[in-house]
Short mmCIF file of C-alpha atoms in Angstrom, two decimals:
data_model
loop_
_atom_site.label_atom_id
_atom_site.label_comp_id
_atom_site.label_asym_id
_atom_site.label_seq_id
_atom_site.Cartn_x
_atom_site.Cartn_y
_atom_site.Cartn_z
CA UNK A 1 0.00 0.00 0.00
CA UNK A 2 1.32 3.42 -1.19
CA UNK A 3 2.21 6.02 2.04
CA UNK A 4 0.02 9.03 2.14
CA UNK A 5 1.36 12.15 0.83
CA UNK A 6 0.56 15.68 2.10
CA UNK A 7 1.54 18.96 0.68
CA UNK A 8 1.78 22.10 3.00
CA UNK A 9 2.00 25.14 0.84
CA UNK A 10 3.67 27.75 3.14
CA UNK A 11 7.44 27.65 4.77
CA UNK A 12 6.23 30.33 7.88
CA UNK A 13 5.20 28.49 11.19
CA UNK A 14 1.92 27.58 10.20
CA UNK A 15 3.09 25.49 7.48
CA UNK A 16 6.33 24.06 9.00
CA UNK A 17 4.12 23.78 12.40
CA UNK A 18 1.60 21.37 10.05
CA UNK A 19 5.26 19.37 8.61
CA UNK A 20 6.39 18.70 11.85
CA UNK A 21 3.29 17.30 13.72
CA UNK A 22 2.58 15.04 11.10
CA UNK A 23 6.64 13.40 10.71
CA UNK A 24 6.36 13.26 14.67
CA UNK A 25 3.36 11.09 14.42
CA UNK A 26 3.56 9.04 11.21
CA UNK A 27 6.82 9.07 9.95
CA UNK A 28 5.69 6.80 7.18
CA UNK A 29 3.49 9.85 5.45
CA UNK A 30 5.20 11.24 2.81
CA UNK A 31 5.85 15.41 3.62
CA UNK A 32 6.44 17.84 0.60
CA UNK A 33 6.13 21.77 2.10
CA UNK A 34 6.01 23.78 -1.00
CA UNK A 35 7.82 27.34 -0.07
CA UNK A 36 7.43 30.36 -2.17
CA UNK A 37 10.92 32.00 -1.37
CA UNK A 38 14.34 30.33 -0.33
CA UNK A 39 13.60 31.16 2.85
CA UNK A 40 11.80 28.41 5.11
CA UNK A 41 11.22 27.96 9.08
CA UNK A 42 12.24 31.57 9.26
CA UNK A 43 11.13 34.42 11.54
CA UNK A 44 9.90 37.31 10.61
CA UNK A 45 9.48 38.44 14.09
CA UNK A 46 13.37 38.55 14.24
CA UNK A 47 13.40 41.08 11.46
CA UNK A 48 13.94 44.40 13.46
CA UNK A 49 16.61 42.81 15.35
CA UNK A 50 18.74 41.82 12.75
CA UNK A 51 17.84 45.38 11.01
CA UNK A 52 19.27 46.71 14.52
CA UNK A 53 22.23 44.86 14.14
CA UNK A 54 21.48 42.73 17.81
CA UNK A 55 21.03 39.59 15.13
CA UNK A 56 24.30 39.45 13.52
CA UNK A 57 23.48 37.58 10.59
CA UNK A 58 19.73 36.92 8.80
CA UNK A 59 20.55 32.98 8.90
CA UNK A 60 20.49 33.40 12.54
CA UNK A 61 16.61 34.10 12.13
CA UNK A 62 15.94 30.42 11.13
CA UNK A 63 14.18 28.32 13.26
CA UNK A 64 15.71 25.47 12.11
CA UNK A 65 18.10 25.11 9.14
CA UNK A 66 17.46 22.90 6.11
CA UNK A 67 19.46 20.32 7.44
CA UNK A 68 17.14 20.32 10.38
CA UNK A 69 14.40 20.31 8.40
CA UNK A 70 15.68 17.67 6.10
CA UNK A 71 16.34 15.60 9.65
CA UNK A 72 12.98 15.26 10.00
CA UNK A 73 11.77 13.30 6.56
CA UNK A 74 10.19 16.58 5.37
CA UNK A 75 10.83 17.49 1.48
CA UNK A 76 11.19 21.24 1.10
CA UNK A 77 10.82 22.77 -2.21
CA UNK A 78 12.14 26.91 -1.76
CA UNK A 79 11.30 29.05 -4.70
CA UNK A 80 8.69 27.09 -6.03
CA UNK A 81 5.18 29.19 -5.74
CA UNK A 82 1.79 27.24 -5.73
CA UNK A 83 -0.25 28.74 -8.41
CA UNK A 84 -3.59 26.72 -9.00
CA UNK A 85 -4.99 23.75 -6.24
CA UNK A 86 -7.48 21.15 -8.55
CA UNK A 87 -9.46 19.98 -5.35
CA UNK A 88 -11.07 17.19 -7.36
CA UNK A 89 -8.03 15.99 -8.71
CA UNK A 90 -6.01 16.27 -5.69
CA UNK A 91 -3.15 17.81 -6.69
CA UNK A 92 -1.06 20.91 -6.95
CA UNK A 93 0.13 23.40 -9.88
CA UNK A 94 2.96 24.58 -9.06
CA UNK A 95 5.89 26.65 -10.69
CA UNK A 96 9.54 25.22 -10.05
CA UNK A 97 12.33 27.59 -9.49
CA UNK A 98 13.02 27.76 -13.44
CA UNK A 99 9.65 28.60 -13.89
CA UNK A 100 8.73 25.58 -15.62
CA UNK A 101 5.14 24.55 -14.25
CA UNK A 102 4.68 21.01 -12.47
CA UNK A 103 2.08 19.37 -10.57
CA UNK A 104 1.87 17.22 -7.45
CA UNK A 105 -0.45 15.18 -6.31
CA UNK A 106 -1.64 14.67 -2.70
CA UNK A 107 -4.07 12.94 -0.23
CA UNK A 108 -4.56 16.10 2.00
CA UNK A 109 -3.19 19.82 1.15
CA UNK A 110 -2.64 22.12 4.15
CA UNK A 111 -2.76 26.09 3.27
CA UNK A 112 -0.32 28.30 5.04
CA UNK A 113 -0.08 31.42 2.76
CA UNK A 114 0.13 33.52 5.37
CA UNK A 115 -0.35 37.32 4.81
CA UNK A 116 1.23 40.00 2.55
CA UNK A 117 1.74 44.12 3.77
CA UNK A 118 -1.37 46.15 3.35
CA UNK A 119 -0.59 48.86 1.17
CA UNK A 120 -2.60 52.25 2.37
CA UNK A 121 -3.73 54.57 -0.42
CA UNK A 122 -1.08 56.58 -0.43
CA UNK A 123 -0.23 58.78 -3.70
CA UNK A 124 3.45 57.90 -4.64
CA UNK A 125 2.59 54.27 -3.10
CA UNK A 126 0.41 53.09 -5.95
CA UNK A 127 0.27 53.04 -9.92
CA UNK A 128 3.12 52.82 -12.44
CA UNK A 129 5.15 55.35 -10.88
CA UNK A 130 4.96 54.21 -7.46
CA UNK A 131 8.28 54.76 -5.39
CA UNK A 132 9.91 51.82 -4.39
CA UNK A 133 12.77 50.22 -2.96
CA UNK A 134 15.53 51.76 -5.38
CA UNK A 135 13.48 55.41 -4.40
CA UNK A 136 14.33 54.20 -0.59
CA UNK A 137 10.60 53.51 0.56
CA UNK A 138 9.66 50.12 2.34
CA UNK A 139 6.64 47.96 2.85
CA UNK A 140 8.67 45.30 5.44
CA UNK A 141 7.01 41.49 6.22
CA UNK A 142 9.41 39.28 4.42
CA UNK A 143 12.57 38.14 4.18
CA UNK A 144 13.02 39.51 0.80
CA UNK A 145 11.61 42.66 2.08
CA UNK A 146 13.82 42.37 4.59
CA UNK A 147 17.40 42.36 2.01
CA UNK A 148 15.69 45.50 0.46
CA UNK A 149 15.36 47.36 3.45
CA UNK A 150 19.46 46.41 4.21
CA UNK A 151 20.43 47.33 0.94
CA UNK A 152 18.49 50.37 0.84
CA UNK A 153 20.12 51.26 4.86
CA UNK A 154 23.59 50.12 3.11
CA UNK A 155 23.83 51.86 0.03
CA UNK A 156 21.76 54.81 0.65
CA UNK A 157 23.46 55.69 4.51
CA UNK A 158 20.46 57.49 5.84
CA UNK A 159 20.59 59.83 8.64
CA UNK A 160 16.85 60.23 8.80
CA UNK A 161 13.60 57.81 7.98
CA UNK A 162 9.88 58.54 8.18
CA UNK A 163 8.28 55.37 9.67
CA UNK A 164 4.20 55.39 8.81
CA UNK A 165 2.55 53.35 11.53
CA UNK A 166 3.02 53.22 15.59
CA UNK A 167 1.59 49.54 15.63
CA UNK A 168 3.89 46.34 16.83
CA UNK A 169 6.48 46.19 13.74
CA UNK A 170 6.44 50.15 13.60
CA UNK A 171 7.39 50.46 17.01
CA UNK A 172 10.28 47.57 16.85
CA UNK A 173 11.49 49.46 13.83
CA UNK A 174 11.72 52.97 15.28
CA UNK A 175 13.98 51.39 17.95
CA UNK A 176 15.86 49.52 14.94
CA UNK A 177 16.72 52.49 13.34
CA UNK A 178 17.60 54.52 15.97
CA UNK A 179 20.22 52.41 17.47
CA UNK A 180 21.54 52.44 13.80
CA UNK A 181 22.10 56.21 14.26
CA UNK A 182 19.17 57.12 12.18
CA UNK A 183 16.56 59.85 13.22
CA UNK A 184 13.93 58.67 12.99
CA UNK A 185 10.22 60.63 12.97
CA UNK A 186 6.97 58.08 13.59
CA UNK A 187 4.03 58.99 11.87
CA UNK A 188 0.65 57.63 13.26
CA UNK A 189 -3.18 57.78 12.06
CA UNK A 190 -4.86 57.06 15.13
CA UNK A 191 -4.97 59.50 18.28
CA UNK A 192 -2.09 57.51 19.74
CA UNK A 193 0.86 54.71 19.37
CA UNK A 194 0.39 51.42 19.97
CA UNK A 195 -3.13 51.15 19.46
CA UNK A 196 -3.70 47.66 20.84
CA UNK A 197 -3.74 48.97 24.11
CA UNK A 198 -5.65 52.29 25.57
CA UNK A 199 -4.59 55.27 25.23
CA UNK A 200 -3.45 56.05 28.31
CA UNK A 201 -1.29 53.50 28.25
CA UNK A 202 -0.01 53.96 24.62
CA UNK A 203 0.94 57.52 25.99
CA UNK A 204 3.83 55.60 28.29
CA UNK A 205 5.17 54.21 25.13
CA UNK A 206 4.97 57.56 23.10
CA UNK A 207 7.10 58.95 26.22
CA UNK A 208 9.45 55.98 25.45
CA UNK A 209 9.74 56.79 22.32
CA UNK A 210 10.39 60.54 22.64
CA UNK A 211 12.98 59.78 25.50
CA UNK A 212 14.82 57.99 22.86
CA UNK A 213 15.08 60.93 20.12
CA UNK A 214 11.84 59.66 18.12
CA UNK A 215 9.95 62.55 17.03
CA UNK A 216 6.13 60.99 17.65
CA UNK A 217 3.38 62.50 15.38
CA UNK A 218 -0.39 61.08 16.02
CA UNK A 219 -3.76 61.54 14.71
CA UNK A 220 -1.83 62.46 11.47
CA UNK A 221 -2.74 60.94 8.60
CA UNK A 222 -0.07 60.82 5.48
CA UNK A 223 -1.52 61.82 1.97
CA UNK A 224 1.64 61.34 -0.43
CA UNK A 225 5.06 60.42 -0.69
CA UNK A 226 7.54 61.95 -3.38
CA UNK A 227 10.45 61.74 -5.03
CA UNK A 228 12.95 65.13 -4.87
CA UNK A 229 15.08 66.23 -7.17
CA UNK A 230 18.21 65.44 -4.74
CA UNK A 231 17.07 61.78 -4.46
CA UNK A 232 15.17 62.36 -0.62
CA UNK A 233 11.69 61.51 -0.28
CA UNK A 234 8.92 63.95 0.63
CA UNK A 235 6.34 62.95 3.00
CA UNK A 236 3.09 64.55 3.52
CA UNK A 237 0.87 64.32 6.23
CA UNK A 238 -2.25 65.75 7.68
CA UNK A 239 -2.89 66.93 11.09
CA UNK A 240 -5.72 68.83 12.33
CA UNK A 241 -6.35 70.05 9.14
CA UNK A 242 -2.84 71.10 8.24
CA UNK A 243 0.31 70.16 5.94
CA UNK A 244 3.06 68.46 7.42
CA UNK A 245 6.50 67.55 5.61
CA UNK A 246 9.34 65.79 6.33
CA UNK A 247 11.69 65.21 3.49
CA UNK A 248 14.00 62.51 4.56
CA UNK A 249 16.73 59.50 3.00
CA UNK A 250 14.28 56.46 4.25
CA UNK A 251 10.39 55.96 4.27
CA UNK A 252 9.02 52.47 6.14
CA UNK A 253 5.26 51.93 5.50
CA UNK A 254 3.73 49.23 8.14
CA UNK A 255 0.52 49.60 8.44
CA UNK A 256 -0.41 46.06 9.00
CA UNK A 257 -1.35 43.24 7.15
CA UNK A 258 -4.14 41.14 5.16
CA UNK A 259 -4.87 37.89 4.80
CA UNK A 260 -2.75 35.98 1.23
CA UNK A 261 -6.08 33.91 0.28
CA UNK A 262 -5.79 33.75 -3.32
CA UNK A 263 -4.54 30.34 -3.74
CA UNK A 264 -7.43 28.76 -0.94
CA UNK A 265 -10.30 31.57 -2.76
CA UNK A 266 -9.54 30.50 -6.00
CA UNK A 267 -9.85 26.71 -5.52
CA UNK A 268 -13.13 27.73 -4.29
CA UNK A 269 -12.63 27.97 -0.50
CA UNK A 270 -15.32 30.11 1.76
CA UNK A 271 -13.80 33.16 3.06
CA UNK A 272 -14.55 34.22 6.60
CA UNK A 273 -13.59 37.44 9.20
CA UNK A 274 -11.88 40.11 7.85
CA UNK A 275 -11.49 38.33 4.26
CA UNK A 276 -9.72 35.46 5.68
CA UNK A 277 -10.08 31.77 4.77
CA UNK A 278 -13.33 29.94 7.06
CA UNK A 279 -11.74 27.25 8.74
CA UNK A 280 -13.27 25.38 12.25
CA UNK A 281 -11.76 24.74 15.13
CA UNK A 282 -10.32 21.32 13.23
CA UNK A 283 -8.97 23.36 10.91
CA UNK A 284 -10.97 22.32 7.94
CA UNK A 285 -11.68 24.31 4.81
CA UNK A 286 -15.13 23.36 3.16
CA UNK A 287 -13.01 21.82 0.73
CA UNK A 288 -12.61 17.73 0.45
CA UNK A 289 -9.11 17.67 2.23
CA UNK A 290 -8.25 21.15 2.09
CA UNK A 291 -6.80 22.29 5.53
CA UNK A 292 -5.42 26.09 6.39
CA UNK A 293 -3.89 27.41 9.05
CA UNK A 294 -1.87 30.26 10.09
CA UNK A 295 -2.21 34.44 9.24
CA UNK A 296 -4.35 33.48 6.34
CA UNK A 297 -6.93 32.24 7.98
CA UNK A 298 -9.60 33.58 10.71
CA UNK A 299 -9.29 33.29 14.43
CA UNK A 300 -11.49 31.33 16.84
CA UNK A 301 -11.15 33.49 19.67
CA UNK A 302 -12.23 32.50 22.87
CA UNK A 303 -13.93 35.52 24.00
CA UNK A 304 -14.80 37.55 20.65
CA UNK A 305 -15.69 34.04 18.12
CA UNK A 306 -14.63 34.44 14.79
CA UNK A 307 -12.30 37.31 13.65
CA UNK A 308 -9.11 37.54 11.97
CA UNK A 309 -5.48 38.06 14.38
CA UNK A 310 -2.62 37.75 12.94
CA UNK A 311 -0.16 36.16 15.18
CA UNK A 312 3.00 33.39 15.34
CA UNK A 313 1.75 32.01 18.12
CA UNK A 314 -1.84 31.66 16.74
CA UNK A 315 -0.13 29.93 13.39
CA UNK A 316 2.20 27.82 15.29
CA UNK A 317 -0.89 25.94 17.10
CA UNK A 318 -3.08 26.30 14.23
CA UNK A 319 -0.48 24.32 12.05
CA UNK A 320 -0.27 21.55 14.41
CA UNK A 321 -3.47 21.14 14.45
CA UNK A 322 -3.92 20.95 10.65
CA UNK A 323 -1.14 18.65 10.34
CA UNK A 324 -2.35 16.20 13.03
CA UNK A 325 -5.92 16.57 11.19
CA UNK A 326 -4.18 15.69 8.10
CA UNK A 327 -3.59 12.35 8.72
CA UNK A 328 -6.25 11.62 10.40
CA UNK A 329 -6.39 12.59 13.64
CA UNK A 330 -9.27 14.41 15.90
CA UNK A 331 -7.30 17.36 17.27
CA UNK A 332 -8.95 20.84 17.87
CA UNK A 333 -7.63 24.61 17.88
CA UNK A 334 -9.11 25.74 21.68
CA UNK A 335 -9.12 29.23 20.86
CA UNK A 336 -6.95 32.68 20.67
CA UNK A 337 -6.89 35.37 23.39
CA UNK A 338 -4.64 37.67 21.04
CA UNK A 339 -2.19 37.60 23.77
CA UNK A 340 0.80 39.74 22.91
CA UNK A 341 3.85 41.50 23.77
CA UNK A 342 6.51 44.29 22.47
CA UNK A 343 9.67 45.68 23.62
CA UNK A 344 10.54 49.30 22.85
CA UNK A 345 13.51 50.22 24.14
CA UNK A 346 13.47 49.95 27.55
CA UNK A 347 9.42 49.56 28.15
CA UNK A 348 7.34 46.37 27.43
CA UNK A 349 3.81 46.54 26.44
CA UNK A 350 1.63 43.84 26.46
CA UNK A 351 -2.08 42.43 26.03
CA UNK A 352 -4.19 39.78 26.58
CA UNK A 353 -8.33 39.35 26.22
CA UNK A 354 -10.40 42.19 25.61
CA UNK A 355 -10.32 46.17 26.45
CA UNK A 356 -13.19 47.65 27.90
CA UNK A 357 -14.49 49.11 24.43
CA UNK A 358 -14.15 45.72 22.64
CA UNK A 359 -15.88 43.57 25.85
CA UNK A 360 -18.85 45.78 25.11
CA UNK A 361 -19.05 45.57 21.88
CA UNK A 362 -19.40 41.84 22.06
CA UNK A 363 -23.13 40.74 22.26
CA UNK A 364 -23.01 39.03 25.49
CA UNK A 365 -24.72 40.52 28.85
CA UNK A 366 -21.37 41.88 30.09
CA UNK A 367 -21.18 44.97 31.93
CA UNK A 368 -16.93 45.36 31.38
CA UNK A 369 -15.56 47.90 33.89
CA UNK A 370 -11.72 48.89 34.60
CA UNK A 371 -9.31 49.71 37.16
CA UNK A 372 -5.66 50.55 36.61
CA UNK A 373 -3.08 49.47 39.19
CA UNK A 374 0.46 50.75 39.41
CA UNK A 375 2.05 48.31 41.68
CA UNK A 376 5.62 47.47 41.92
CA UNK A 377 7.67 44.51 40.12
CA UNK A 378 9.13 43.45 43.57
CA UNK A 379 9.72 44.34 46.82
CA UNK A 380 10.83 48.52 47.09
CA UNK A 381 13.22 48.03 49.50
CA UNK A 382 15.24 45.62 47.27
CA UNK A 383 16.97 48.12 44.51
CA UNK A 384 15.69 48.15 41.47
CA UNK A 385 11.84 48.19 42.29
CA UNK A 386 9.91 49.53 39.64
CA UNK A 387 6.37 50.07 38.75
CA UNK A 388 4.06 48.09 36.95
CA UNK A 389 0.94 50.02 35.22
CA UNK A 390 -1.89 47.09 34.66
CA UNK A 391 -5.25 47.65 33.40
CA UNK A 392 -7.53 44.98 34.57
CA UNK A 393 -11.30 44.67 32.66
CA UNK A 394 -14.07 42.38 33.77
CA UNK A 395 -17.70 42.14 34.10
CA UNK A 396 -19.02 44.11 36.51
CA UNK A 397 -21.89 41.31 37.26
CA UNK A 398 -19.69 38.38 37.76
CA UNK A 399 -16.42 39.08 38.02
CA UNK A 400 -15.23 37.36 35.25
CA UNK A 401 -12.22 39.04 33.97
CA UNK A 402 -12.45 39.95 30.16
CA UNK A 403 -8.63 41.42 29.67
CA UNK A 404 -5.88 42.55 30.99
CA UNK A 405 -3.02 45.48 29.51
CA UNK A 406 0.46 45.76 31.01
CA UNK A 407 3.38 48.44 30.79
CA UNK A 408 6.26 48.14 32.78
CA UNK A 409 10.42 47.95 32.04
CA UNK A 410 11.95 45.52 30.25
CA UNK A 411 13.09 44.20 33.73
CA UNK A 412 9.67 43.53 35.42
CA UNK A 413 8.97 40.64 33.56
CA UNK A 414 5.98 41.82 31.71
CA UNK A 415 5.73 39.11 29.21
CA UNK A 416 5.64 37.01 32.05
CA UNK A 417 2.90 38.58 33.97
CA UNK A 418 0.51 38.61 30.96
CA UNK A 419 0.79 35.19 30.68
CA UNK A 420 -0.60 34.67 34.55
CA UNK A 421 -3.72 36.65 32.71
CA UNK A 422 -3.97 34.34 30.17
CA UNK A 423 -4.29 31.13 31.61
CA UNK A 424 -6.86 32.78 34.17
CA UNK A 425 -8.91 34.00 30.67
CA UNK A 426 -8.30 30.79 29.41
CA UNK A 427 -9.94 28.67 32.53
CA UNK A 428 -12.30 31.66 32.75
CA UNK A 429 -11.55 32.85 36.45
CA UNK A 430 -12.75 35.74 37.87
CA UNK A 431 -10.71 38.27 38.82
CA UNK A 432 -11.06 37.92 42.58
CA UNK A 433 -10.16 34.25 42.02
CA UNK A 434 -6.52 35.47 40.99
CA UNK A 435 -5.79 36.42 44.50
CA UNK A 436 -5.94 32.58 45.05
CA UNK A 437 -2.98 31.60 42.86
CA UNK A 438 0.31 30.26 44.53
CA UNK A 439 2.35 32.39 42.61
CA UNK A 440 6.19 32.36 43.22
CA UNK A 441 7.80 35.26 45.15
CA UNK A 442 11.10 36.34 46.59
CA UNK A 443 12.05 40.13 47.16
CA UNK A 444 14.31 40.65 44.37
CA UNK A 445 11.66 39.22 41.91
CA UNK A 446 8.31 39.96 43.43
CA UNK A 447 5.93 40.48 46.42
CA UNK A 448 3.79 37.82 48.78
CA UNK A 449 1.07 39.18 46.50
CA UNK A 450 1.89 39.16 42.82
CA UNK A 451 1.46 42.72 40.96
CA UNK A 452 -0.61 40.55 38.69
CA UNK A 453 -2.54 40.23 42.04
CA UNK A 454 -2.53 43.39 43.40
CA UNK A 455 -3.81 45.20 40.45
CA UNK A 456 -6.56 42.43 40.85
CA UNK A 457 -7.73 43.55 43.79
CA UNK A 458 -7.66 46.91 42.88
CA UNK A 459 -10.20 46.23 40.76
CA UNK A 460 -12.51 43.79 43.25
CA UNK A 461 -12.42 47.27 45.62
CA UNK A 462 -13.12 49.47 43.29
CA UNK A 463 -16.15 47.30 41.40
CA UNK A 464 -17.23 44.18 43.53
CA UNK A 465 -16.02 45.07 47.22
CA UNK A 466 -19.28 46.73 48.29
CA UNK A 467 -21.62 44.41 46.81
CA UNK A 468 -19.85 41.24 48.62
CA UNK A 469 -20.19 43.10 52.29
CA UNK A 470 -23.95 43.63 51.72
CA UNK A 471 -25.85 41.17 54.16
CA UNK A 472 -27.09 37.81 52.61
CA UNK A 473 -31.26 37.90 52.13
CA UNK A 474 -32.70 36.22 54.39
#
């Protein structure tokens, strides 16, 4: 009897994720994973480190190399792009790196396409004459991307950049590119940086930002970009109903992503949230043996449903899943809180569950409310204490907590601390029940109560205290 044979189309974790889980549990399936680029098991979260310079060398931003990949039974075909799935056929156009077209055939196909850079409607980012790369202006999500951005930084030596968008990638960038000795001006949309979190708490990082040299310029909304005649580019902006400019050597345009779905829509695949492929919690498209996973498809969030969020750690789980699924098995993706974290410069910002705004806008009989806490890391009188800003939501009738936001240095083990929040959201606790938690604790590292539980019960005083002291009915 002929082994199975699955095809993964997609060398980013979703599709590697899929590879793996199915050579760890049938190493007698066949595993081809069909990569667009030469660049597989790579990550693109390492990007603005190695732009920094604090990643010496790109091929340090593999996960594994392609002998480790190899290792594991996997086939890996790099430069070879998927251009046409024939679901009843079961198999796979595909074009090989000579560009001579080839098809392969398989039992089950796993989608990993991930996403490509949203492009805003910029003039000068658009049309025939768009500016590009050789002009010095950026879209970054890829490693190819990636070499263009170097080359540009290389050949054209800037000693100032125009970065359009304050969100994750933005904000790693500005940090990139300042420690490279560039000065570097941040251009936002929306009335502050870092959107993911409030506003108040976006105005910390802002502070960071401006501490650092960054010039910080929100609610302002770019119109054009332009060539001069000296070779700088030209950036326009609106604010408050006035012309900004800032002519400078660089221009970095991350604005976010969207969902790569051509391959999946074309076949014939229902799209979902946000454009993205619709997938269940098996990760099953409606198509016979057509899996996805990964930043092309939408999320099963725990909390919201269905939506679309971006994120490695989303496609890493998502993958397995798919793969195991593949062959067979019965797993199932339990659900995203969009838990996430980002250094800039010295602060760390992180999320996890829902804000306030987005808890009510679920339909659900929630009544979110909010406290923010500033406790310390650890203990004051050990040197070094410093404070922790958290911003606890839950529902006001039960207690439940909904979200949690977190801003502290780089040494109070933020990332850390979210994570306590996101294993309560994921067992649903409330938020009094975090007080319970036998959390570790020595001076130079914490407190008998956790900040994680002390902005906790800031919010039980301020929203459930009263109501548990009232008498019992009789």
């Amino acid at each position: 009897m002929a082994s199975r044979h699955i095809i993964a189309v997609g060398g980013s974790d979703a599709g590697i994720s899929a590879a793996l889980r199915i050579r760890e549990l049938d190493p007698t399936t066949e595993v081809t994973v069909v990569v667009a680029d030469a660049y597989p098991n790579f990550s693109i979260c390492g990007i603005p480190y190695y732009v920094s310079g604090e990643v010496t060398h790109w091929t340090n931003l593999a996960h594994r190399t392609a002998a480790d990949l190899a290792a594991t039974g996997m086939r890996v075909l790099t430069d070879t792009r998927a251009t046409r799935i024939n679901v009843d056929a079961h198999t796979l156009d595909v074009l090989s790196p000579d560009g001579r077209p080839d098809q392969l055939a398989y039992d089950a196909l796993v989608v990993g396409t991930g996403a490509v850079s949203a492009r805003p409607p910029i003039t000068g980012l658009s049309g025939p004459d768009a500016l590009g790369a050789e002009d010095g202006v950026h879209l970054l999500h890829s490693m190819g991307d990636t070499f263009a951005v170097m080359d540009s930084l290389q050949q054209r030596n800037p000693a100032t950049a125009v970065i359009i968008g304050a969100g994750y990638i933005g904000l790693e960038m500005a940090e990139a590119l300042t420690i490279r000795g560039i000065a570097v001006t941040q251009i936002e949309a929306l009335p502050e940086v870092l959107p993911t979190v409030d506003p108040e708490l976006g105005w910390l990082v802002r502070g960071e930002l401006e501490r650092n040299g960054v010039e910080v310029l929100t609610d302002t909304a770019v119109t054009a970009i332009s060539r001069t005649d000296s070779g700088a580019v030209t950036v326009t902006a609106e604010h408050d109903g006035e012309l900004l400019r800032r002519t400078v050597d660089f221009v970095l345009v991350v604005v976010g992503v969207r969902p790569d779905t051509e391959l999946a829509s074309d076949a014939g695949a229902d799209l979902g949230a946000k454009g993205a492929i619709a997938v269940d919690d098996t990760m099953r498209t409606n198509l016979a043996d057509v899996f996805a996973a990964g930043d092309c498809v939408h999320t099963h969030h725990r909390l919201l449903g269905l939506t679309w969020l971006p994120l490695g750690t989303t496609a890493h789980k998502q993958g397995r899943v798919a793969g195991e699924n593949a062959i067979g098995g019965h797993a199932r993706y339990a659900g995203s809180l969009g838990t996430q974290v980002v250094k800039v410069f010295d602060l760390v910002a992180a999320r996890t569950g829902l804000r306030e705004h987005e808890a009510r806008a679920v339909q659900r009989d929630w009544k979110p409310v909010s406290t923010t806490a500033t406790p310390d890391d650890h203990k004051a009188y050990y040197p070094g204490a410093t404070p922790i800003h958290i911003r606890i939501t839950g529902d006001h009738t039960t207690g439940q907590l909904l979200g949690a936001q977190l801003i502290g240095h780089r040494s109070a083990e933020v990332s850390k601390r979210v994570d306590t929040y996101a294993t309560a959201l994921f067992h649903t606790m409330t938020v009094d029940a975090l007080s319970e938690l036998d959390l570790a604790y020595t001076p130079p590292l914490g407190s008998p109560w956790d900040a994680t539980q002390m902005a906790a019960q800031a919010w039980v005083s301020k929203h459930q205290l009263a109501s548990r002291l009232r008498p019992a009915r009789q």
